[in-house]
PDB file of C-alpha atoms in Angstrom:
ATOM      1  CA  UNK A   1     109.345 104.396  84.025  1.00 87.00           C
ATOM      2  CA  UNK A   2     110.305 107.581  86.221  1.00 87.00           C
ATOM      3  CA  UNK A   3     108.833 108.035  89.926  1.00 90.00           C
ATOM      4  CA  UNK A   4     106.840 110.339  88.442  1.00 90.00           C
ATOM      5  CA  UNK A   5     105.259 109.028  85.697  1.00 92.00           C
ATOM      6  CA  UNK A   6     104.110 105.609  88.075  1.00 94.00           C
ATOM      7  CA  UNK A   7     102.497 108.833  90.605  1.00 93.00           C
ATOM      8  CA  UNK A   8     100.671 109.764  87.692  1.00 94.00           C
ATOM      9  CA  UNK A   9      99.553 106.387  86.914  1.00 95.00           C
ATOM     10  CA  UNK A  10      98.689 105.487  90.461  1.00 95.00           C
ATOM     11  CA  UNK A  11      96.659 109.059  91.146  1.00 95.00           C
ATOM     12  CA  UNK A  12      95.067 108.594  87.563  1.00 96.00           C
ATOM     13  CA  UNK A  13      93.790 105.179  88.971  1.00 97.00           C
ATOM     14  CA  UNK A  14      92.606 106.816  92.351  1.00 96.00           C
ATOM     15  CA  UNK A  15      90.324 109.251  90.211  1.00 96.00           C
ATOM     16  CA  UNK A  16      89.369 106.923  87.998  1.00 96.00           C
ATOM     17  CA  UNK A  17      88.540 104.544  90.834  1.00 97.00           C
ATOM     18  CA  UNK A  18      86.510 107.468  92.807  1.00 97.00           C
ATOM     19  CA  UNK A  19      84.784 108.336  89.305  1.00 96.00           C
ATOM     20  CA  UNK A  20      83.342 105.091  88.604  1.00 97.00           C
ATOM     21  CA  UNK A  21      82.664 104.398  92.687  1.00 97.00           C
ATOM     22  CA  UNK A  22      80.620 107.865  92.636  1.00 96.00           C
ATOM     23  CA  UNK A  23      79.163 107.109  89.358  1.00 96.00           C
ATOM     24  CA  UNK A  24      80.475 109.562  87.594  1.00 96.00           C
ATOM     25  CA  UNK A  25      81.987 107.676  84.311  1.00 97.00           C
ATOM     26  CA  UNK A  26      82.523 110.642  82.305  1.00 97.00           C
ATOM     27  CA  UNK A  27      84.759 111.689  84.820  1.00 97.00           C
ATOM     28  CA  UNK A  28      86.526 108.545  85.017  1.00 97.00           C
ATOM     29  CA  UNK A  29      86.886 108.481  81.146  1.00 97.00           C
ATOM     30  CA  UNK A  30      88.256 111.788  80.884  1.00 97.00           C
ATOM     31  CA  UNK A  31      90.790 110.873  83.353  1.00 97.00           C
ATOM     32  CA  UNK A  32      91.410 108.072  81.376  1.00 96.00           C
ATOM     33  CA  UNK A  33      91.588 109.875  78.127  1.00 95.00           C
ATOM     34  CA  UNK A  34      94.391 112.830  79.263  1.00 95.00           C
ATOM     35  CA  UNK A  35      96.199 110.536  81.281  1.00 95.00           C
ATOM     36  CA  UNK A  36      98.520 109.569  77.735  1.00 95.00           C
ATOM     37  CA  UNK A  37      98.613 112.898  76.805  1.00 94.00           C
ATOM     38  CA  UNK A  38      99.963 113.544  80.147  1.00 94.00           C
ATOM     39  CA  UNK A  39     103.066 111.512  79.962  1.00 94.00           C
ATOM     40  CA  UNK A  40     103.312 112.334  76.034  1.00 93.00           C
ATOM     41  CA  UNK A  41     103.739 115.547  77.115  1.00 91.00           C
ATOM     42  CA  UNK A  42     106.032 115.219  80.310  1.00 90.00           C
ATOM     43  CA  UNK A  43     108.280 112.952  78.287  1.00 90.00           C
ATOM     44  CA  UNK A  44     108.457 115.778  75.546  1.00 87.00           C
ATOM     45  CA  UNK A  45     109.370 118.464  78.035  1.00 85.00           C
ATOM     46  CA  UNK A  46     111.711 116.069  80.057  1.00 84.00           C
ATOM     47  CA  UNK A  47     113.382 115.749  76.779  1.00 80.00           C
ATOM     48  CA  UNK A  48     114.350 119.225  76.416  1.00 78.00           C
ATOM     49  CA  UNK A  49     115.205 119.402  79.878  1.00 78.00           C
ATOM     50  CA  UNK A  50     117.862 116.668  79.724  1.00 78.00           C
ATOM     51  CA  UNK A  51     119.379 118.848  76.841  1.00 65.00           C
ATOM     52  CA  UNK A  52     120.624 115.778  74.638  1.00 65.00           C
ATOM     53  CA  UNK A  53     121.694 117.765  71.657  1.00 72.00           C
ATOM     54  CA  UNK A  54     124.722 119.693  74.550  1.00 80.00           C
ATOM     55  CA  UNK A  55     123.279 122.866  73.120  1.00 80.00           C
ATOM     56  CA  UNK A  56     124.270 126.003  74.932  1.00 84.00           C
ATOM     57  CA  UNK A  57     122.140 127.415  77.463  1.00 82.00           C
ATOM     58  CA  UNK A  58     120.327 130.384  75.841  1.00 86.00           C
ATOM     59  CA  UNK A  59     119.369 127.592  73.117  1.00 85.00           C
ATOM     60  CA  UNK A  60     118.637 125.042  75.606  1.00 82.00           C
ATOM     61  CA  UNK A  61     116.190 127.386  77.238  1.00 85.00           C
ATOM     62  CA  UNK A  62     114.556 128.409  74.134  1.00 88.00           C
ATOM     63  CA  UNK A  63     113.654 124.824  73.622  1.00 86.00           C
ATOM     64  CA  UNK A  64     112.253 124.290  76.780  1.00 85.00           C
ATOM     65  CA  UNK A  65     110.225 127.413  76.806  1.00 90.00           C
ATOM     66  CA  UNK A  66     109.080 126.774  73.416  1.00 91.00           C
ATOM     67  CA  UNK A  67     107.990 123.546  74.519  1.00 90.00           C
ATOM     68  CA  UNK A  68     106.444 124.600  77.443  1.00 90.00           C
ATOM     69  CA  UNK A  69     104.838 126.960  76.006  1.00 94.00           C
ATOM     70  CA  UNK A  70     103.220 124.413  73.278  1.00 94.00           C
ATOM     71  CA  UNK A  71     102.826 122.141  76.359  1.00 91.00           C
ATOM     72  CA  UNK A  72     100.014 124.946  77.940  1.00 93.00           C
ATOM     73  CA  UNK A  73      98.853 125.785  74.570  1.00 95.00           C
ATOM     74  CA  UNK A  74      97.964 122.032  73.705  1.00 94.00           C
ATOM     75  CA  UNK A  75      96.306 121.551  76.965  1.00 93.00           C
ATOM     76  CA  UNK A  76      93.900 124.287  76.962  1.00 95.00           C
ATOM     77  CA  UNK A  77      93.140 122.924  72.963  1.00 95.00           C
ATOM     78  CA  UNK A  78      92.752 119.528  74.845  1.00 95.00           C
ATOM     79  CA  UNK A  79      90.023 121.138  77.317  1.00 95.00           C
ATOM     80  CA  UNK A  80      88.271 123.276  74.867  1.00 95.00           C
ATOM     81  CA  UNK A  81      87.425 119.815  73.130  1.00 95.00           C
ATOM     82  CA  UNK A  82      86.492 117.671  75.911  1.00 96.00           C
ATOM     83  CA  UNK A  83      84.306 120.895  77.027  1.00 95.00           C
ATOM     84  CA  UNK A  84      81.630 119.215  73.855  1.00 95.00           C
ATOM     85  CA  UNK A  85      81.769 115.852  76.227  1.00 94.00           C
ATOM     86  CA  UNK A  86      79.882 117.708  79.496  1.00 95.00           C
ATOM     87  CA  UNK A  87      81.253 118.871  82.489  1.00 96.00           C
ATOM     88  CA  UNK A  88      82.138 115.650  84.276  1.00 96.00           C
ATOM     89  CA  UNK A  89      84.505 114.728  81.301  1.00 97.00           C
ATOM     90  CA  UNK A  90      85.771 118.470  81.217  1.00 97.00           C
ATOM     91  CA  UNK A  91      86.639 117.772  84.762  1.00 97.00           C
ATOM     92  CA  UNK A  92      87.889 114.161  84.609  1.00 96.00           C
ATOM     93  CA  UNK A  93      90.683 115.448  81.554  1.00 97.00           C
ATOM     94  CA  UNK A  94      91.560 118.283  83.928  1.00 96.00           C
ATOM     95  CA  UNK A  95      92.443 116.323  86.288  1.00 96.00           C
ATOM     96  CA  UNK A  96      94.518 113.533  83.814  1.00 95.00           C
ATOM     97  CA  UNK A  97      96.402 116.691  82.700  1.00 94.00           C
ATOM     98  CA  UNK A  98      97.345 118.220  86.174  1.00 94.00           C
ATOM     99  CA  UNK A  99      98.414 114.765  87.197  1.00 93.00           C
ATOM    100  CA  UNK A 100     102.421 115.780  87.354  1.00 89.00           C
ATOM    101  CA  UNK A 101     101.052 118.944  89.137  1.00 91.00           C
ATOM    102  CA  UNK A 102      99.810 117.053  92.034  1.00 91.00           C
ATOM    103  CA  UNK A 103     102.567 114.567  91.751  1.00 92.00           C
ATOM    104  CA  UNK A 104     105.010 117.121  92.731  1.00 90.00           C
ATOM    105  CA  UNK A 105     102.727 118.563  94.867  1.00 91.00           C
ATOM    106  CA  UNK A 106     102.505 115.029  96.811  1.00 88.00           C
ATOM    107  CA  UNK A 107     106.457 115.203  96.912  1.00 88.00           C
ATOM    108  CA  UNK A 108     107.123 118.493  97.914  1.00 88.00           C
ATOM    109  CA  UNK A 109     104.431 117.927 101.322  1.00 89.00           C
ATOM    110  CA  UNK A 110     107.260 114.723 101.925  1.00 86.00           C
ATOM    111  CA  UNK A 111     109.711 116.354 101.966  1.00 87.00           C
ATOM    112  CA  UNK A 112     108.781 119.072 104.617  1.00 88.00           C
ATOM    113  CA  UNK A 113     107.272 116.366 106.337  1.00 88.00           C
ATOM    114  CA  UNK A 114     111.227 114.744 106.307  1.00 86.00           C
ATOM    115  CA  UNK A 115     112.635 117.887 106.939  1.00 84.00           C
ATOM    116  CA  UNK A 116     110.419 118.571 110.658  1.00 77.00           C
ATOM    117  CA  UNK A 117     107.593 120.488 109.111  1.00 67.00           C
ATOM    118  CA  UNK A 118     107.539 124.424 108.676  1.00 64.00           C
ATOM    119  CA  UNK A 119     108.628 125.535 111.914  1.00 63.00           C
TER     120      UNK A 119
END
């Protein structure tokens, strides 16, 4: 398991956590619910990005696009349906899909922190 993917699981457990504190369990089951399609989908597009098959670059970058592009396309799907399960769970999957998002978000604010903070 990648330092990612255990930031993911340990944010996804934060929400969920806050959901079901706050009492919001649609939230916390929506969180629950993207959080595989999450790492489905960031293994998929870390698959392309490790280039396995040594294709050249122009092909290489057509596969990541592609998938990238089917990456967006089968989150919004993935939000359109949970929209039918009320606003809390609309909320709670957006927040299981973003995961990685805030992930790297988490890292990048580390690293300036490392590096003496934007001067």
């Amino acid at each position: 398991m990648t330092r990612i993917e255990k930031g993911m699981l340990m944010l996804a457990a934060v929400a969920a956590v806050a959901g079901v504190g706050g009492g919001y369990y649609a939230y916390a089951a929506g969180v629950g619910m993207a959080l595989p399609v999450s790492l489905l989908l960031l293994r998929w597009q870390a698959a392309a990005v490790e280039n396995l098959d040594n294709l050249p670059p122009g092909k290489a970058f057509n596969r990541f696009f592609g998938r990238a592009l089917a990456r967006s396309l089968l989150a919004v799907a993935v939000l359109g349906a949970a929209a039918a399960g009320g606003i809390a769970f609309l909320f709670g999957v957006l927040t299981g899909l973003v995961l990685e998002v805030l992930v790297y978000m988490g890292e990048a604010v580390l690293i300036i922190c490392r590096k003496g903070g934007m001067k």
